[in-house]
CSV table of C-alpha atoms in Angstrom, one decimal:
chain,number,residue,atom,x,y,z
A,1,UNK,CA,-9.1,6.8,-17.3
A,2,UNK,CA,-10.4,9.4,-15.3
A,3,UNK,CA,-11.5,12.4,-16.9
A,4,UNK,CA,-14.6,14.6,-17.3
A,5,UNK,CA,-15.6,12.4,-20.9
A,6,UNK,CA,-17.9,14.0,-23.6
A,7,UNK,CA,-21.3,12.1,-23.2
A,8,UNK,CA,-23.9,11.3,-25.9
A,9,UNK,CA,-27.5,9.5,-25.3
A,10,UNK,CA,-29.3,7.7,-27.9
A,11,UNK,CA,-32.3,9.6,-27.5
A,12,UNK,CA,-31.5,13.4,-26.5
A,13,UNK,CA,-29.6,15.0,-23.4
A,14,UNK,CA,-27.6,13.0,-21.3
A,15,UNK,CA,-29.1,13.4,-18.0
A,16,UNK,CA,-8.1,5.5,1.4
A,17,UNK,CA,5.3,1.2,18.4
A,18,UNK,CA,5.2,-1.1,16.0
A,19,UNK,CA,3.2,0.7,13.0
A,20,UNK,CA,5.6,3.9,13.1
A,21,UNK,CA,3.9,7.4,11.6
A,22,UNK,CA,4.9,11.4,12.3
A,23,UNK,CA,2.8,10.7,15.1
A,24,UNK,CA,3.0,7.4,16.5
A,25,UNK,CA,4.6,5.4,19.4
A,26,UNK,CA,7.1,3.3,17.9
A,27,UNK,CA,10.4,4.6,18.6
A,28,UNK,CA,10.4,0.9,20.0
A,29,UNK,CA,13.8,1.5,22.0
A,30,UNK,CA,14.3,4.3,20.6
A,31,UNK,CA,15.6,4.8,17.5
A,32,UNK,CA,13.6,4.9,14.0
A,33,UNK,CA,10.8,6.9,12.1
A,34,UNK,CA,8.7,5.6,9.1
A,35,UNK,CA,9.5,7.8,6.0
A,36,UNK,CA,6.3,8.9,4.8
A,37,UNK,CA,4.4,7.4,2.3
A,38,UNK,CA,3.3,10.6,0.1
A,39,UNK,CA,7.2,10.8,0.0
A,40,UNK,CA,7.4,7.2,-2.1
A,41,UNK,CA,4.2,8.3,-4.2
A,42,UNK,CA,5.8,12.3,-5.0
A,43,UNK,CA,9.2,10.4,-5.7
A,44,UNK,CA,7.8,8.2,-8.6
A,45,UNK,CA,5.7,11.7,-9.8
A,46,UNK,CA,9.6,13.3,-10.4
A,47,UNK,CA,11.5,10.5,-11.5
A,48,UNK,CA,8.9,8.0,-13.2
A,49,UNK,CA,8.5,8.0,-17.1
A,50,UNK,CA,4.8,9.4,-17.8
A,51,UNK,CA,4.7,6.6,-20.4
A,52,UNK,CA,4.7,4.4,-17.4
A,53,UNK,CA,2.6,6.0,-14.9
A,54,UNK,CA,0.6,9.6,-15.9
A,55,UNK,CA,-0.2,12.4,-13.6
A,56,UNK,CA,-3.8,10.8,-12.4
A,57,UNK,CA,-2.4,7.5,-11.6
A,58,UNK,CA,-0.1,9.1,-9.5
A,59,UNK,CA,-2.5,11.2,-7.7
A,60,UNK,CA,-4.3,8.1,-6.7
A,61,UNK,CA,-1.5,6.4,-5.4
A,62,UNK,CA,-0.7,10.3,-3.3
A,63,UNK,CA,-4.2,10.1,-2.2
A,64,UNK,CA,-3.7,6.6,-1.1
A,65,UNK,CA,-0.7,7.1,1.1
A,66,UNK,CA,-2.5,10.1,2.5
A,67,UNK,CA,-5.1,7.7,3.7
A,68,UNK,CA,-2.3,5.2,4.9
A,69,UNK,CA,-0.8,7.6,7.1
A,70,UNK,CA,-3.9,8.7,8.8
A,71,UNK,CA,-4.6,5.1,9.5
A,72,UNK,CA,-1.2,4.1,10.4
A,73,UNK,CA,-1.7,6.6,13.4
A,74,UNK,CA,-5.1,4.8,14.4
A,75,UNK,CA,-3.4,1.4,14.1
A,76,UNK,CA,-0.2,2.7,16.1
A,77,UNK,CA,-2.5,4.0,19.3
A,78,UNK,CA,-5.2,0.9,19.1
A,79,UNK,CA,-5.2,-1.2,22.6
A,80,UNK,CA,-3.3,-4.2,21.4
A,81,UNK,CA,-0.1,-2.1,19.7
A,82,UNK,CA,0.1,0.7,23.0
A,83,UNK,CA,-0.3,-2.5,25.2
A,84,UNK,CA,2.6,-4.8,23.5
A,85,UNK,CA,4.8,-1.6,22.9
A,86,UNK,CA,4.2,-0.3,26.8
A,87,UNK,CA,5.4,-4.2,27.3
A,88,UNK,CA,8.4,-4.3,25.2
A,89,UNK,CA,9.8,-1.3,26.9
A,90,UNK,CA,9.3,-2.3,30.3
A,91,UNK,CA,11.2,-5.5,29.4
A,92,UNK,CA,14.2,-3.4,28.1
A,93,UNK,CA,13.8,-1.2,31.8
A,94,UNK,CA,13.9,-4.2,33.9
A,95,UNK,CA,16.5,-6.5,31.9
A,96,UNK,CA,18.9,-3.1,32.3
A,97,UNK,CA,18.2,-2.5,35.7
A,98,UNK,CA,18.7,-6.3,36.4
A,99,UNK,CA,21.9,-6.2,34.8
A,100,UNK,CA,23.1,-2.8,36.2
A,101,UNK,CA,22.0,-4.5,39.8
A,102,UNK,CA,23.8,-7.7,39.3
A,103,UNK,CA,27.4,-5.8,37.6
A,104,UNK,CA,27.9,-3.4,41.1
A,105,UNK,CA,31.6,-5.5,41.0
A,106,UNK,CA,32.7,-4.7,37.1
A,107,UNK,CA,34.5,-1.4,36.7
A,108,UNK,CA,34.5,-0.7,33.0
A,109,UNK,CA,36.9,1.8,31.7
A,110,UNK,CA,34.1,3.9,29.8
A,111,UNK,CA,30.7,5.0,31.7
A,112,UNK,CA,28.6,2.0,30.8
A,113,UNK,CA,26.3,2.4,33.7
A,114,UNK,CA,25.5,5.9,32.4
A,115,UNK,CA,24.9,5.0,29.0
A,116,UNK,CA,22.5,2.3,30.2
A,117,UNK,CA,21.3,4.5,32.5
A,118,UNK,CA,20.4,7.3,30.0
A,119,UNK,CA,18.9,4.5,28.0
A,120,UNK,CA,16.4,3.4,31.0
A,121,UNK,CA,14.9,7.0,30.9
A,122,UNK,CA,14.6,6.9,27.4
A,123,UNK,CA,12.3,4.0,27.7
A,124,UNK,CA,10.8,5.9,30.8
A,125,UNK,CA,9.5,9.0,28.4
A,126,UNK,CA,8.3,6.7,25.7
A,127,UNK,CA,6.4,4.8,27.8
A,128,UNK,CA,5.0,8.2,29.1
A,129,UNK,CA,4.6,10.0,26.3
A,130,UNK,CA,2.6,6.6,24.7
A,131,UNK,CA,0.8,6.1,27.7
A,132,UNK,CA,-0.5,10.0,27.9
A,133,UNK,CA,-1.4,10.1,23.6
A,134,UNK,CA,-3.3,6.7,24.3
A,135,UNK,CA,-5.2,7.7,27.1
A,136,UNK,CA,-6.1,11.2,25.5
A,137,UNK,CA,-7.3,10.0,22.5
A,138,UNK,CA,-9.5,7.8,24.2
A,139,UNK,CA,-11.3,10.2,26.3
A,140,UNK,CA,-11.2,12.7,23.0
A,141,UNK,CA,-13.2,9.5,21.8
A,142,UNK,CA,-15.7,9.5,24.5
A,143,UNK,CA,-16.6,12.9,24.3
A,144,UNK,CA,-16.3,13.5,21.7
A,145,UNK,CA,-14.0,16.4,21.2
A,146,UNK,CA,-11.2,17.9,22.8
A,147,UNK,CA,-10.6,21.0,25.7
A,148,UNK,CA,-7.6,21.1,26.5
A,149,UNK,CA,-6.5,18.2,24.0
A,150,UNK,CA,-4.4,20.3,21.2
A,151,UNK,CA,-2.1,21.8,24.3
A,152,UNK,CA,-1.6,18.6,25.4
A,153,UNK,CA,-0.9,17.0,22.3
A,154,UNK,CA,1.4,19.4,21.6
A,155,UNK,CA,3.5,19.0,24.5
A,156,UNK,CA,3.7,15.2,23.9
A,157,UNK,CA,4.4,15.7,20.4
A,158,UNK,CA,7.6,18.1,21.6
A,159,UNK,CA,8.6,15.7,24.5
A,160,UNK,CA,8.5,12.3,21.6
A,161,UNK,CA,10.4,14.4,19.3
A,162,UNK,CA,13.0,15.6,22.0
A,163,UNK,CA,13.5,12.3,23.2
A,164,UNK,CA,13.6,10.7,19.5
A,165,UNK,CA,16.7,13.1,18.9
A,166,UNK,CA,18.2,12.2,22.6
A,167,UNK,CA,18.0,8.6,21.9
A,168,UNK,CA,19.9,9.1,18.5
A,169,UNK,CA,22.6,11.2,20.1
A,170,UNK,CA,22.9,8.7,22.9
A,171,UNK,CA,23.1,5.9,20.4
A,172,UNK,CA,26.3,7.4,18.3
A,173,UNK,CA,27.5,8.2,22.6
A,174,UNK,CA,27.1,4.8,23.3
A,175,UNK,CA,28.5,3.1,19.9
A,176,UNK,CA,31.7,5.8,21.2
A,177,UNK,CA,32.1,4.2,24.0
A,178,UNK,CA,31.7,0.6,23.8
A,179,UNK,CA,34.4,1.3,20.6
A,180,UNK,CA,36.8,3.0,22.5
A,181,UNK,CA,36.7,0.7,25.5
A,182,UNK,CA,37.6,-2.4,23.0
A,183,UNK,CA,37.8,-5.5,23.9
A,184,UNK,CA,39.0,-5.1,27.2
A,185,UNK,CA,35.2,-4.4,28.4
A,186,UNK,CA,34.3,-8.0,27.6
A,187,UNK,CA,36.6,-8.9,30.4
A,188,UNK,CA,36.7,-5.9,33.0
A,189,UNK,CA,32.6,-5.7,32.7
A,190,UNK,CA,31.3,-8.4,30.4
A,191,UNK,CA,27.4,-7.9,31.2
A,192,UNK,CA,27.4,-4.1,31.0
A,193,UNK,CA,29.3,-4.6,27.6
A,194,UNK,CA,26.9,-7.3,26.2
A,195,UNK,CA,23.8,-5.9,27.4
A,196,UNK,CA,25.3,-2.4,25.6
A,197,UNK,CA,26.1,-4.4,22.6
A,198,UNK,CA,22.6,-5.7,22.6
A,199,UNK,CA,20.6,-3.2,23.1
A,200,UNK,CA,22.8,-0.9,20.3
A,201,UNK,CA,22.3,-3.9,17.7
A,202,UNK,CA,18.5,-3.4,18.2
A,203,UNK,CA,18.3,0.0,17.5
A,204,UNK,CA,20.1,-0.5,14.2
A,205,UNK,CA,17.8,-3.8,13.6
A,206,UNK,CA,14.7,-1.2,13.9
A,207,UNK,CA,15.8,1.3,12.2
A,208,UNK,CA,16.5,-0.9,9.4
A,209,UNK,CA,12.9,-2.6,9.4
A,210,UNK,CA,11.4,0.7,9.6
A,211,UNK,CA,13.5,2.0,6.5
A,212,UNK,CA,12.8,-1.5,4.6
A,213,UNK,CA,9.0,-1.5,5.6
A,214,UNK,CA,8.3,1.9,4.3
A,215,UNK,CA,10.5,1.2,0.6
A,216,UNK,CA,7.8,-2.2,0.7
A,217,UNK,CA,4.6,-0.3,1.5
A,218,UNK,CA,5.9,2.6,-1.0
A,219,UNK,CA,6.4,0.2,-3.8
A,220,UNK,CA,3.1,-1.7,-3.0
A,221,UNK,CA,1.7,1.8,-2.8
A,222,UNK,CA,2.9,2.7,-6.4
A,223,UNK,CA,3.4,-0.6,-8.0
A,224,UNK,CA,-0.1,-2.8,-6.7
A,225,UNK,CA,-2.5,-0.4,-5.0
A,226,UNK,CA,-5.2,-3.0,-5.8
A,227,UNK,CA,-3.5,-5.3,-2.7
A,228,UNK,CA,-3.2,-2.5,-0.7
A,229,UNK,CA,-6.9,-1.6,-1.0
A,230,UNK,CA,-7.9,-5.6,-0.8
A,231,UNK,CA,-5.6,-5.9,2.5
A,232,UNK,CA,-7.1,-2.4,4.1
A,233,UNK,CA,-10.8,-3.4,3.2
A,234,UNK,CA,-9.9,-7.1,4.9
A,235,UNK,CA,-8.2,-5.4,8.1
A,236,UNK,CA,-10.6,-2.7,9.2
A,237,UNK,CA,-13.5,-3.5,11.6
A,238,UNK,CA,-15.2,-0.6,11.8
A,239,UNK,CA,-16.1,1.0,7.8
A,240,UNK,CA,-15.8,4.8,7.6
A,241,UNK,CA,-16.3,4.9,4.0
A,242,UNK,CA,-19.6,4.8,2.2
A,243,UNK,CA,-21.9,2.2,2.9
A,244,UNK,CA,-23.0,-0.4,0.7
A,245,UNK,CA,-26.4,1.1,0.0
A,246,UNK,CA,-24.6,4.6,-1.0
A,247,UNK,CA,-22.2,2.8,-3.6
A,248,UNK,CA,-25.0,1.0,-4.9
A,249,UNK,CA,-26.3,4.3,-5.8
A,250,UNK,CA,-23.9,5.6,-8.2
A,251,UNK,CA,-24.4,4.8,-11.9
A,252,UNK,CA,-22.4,1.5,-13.0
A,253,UNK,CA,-21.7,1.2,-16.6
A,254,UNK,CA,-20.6,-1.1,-19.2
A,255,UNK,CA,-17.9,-0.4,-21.5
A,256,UNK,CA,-17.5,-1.9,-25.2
A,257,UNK,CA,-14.6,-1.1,-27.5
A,258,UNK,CA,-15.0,0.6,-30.8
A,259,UNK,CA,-14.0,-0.9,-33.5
A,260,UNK,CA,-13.5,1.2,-37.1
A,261,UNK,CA,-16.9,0.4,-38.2
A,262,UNK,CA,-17.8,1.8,-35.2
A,263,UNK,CA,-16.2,5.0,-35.2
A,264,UNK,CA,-17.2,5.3,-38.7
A,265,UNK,CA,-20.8,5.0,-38.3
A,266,UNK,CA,-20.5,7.9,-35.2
A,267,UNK,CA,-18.2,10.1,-37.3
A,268,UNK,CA,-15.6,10.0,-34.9
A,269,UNK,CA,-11.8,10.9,-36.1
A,270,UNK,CA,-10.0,11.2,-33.1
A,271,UNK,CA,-8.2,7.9,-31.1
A,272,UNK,CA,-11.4,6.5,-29.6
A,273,UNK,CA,-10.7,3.8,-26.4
A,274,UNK,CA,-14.1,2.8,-26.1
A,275,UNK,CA,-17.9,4.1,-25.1
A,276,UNK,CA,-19.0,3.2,-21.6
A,277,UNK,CA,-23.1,2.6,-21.6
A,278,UNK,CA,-25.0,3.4,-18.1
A,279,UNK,CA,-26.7,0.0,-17.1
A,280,UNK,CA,-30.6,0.2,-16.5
A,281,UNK,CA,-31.2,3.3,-18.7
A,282,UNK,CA,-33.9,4.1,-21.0
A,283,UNK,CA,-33.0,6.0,-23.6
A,284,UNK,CA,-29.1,4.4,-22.8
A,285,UNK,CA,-26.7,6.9,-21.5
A,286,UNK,CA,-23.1,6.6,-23.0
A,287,UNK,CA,-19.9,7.9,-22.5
A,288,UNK,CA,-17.4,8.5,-25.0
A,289,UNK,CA,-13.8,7.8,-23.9
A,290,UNK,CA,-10.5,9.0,-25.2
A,291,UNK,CA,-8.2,5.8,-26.1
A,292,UNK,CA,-6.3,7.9,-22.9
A,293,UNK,CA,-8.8,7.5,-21.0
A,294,UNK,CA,-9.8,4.5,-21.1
A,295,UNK,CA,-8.1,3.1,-18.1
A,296,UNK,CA,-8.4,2.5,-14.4
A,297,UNK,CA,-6.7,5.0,-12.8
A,298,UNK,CA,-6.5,2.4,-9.9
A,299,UNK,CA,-5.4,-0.8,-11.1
A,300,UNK,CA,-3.6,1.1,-14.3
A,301,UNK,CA,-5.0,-1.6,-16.4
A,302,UNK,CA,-6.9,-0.6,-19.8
A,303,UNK,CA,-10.9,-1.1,-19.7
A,304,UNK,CA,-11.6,-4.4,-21.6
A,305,UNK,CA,-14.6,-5.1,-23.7
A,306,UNK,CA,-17.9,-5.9,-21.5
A,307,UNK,CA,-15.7,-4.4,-18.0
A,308,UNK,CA,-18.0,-3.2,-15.4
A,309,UNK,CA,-17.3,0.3,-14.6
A,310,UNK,CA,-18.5,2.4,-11.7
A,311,UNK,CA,-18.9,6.6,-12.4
A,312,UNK,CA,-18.9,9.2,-9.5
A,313,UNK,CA,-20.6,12.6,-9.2
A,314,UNK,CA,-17.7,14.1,-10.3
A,315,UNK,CA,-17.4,12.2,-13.7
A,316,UNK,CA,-14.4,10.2,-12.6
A,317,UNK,CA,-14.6,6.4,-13.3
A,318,UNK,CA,-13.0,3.1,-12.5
A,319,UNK,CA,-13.6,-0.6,-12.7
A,320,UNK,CA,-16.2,-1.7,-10.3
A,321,UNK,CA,-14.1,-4.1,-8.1
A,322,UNK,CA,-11.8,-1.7,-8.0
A,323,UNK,CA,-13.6,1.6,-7.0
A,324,UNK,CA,-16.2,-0.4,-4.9
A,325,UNK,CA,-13.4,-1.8,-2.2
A,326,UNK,CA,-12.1,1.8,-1.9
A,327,UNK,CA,-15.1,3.6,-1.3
A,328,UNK,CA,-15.9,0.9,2.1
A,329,UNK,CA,-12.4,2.5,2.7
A,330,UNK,CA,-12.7,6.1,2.4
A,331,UNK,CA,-16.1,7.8,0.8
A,332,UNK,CA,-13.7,10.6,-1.4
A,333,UNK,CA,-13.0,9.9,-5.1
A,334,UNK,CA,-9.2,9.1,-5.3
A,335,UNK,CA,-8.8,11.4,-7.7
A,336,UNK,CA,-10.1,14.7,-6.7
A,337,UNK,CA,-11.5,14.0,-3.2
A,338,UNK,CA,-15.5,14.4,-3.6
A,339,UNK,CA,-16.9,13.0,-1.1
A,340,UNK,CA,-19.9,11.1,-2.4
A,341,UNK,CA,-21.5,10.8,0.6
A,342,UNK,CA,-22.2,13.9,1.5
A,343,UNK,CA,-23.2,14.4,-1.8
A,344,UNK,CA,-26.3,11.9,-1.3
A,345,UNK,CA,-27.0,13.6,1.8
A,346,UNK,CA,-27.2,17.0,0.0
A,347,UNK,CA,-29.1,15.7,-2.8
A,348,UNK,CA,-31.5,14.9,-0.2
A,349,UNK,CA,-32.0,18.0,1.1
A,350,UNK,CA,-33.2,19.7,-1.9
């Protein structure tokens, strides 16, 4: 699997709006936060039999909702997202004060108008606090670093986060109102009632996609990592993992099961899985694995006979295909976080 494995050589010493995150612009009108996605991964740590899943499976799956977090906040403040969110809100502004222009006749029994009202400057702040984050990390981009950028931030950040708990208080004010104003409001002010009706049946339409997108992407997390690696290798333009050249650099190996004769012939006892054999060695380098430990800690499927295997500096391994696509992703080891790259570039120093 992935462990630090006792090594023999044949011939002496062995030598990773719309996208919703803690941080991101999607209160979409404006209800809704995307549990986090360590959450999902620490949940199947305490409930999960370790039969089915052991403690460094699970850290992989942690470590990869880390790294879908961080991007989720990339993704939720890229052009296309901040642009079609900044849109979508604008539309809610107008339709409301179109409505609230053409329903100057209806006299509802409950304050309508101020619900709608209050749900206008909603929209007004996200829009503003979307528009300032946006617009900040660009220029952060440019120049790479930040003056006055963490006071700002953190003003943003309070303003979201007081306007995220307005817009839920507002929502259960609203839901009061258009309840206790019955039926009655469909004839007395019919557009102020729909349009509340409307945009109250959105909210909970988003919060339940948000709540259902995060149980999918926490399942996928835990349950088919592999995807999840294959879909974020596919989607992102612009690699900040290690480059093809640096992955080509750390030792690949082939592993072969041993059979009794096997074990016999290396006086072996203990529950052997298989040896791995470093490809292009002269004497052969070879790694003894536990039957444990035998595994890929990614895919969670056992190392077959003749599987290509892929070792990192820090004595963690993995099938090739596997490994390979997460390392474009992010250049740590999913398991403890080395960072192989900088390791190259220190082993070229000395």
């Amino acid at each position: 699997m992935a462990s630090t494995s006792p090594r023999r050589s044949s011939g002496g010493d062995p030598s990773s709006p719309l996208l919703p995150s803690p941080t991101s612009p999607a209160s979409g009108g404006p209800l809704g936060r995307l549990t986090g996605l360590r959450g999902a991964a620490r949940f199947i740590r305490r409930t999960g039999s370790r039969r089915l899943m052991r403690e460094p499976s699970v850290a992989v799956r942690e470590t990869a909702a880390e790294h879908l977090e961080e991007r989720q906040t990339d993704w939720a403040y890229s052009k296309p997202v901040v642009v079609l969110d900044v849109l979508w809100n604008l539309a809610f502004i107008a339709v409301a004060v179109a409505v609230l222009a053409a329903s100057l006749g209806e006299q509802p029994a409950v304050p309508l108008r101020v619900w709608l009202a209050g749900y206008v400057v909603q929209c007004l702040l996200h829009v503003l606090c979307v528009t300032i984050e946006y617009r900040r990390r660009r220029r952060d981009a440019d120049q790479q670093g930040a003056g006055d950028g963490d006071f700002k931030l953190s003003i943003v950040k309070h303003l979201e986060s007081a306007n995220t708990m307005f817009s839920f208080i507002w929502w259960i004010i609203g839901f009061y109102w258009v309840s206790a104003g019955g039926q009655a409001l469909s004839h007395d002010a019919p557009q102020l009632y729909w349009l509340s009706i409307v945009f109250l049946a959105f909210d909970v339409f988003f919060v339940v996609f948000c709540v259902a997108l995060a149980c999918v992407i926490g399942i996928a997390v835990c349950c088919c990592l592999p995807c999840i690696i294959a879909i974020l290798y596919a989607v992102t333009d612009q690699q900040e993992g290690a480059s093809e050249e640096d992955i080509n650099n750390l030792s690949k190996f082939k592993f072969r099961t041993m059979g009794d004769q096997d074990k016999l012939v290396a006086g072996i006892a203990a529950p052997v899985g298989g040896v791995m054999t470093e490809c292009g060695t002269n004497p052969p380098v070879e790694h003894i694995l536990s039957a444990e430990d035998a595994e890929c800690c990614i895919c969670l499927c056992p190392y077959e006979d003749g599987a290509e295997l892929r070792e990192l500096p820090c004595n963690h391994h993995f099938h090739c295909s596997c490994i390979d696509k997460w390392l474009h992703i992010n250049a740590t080891c999913p398991l403890c976080k080395f960072n192989i790259v900088k390791s190259n570039l220190d082993r070229e120093e000395v």
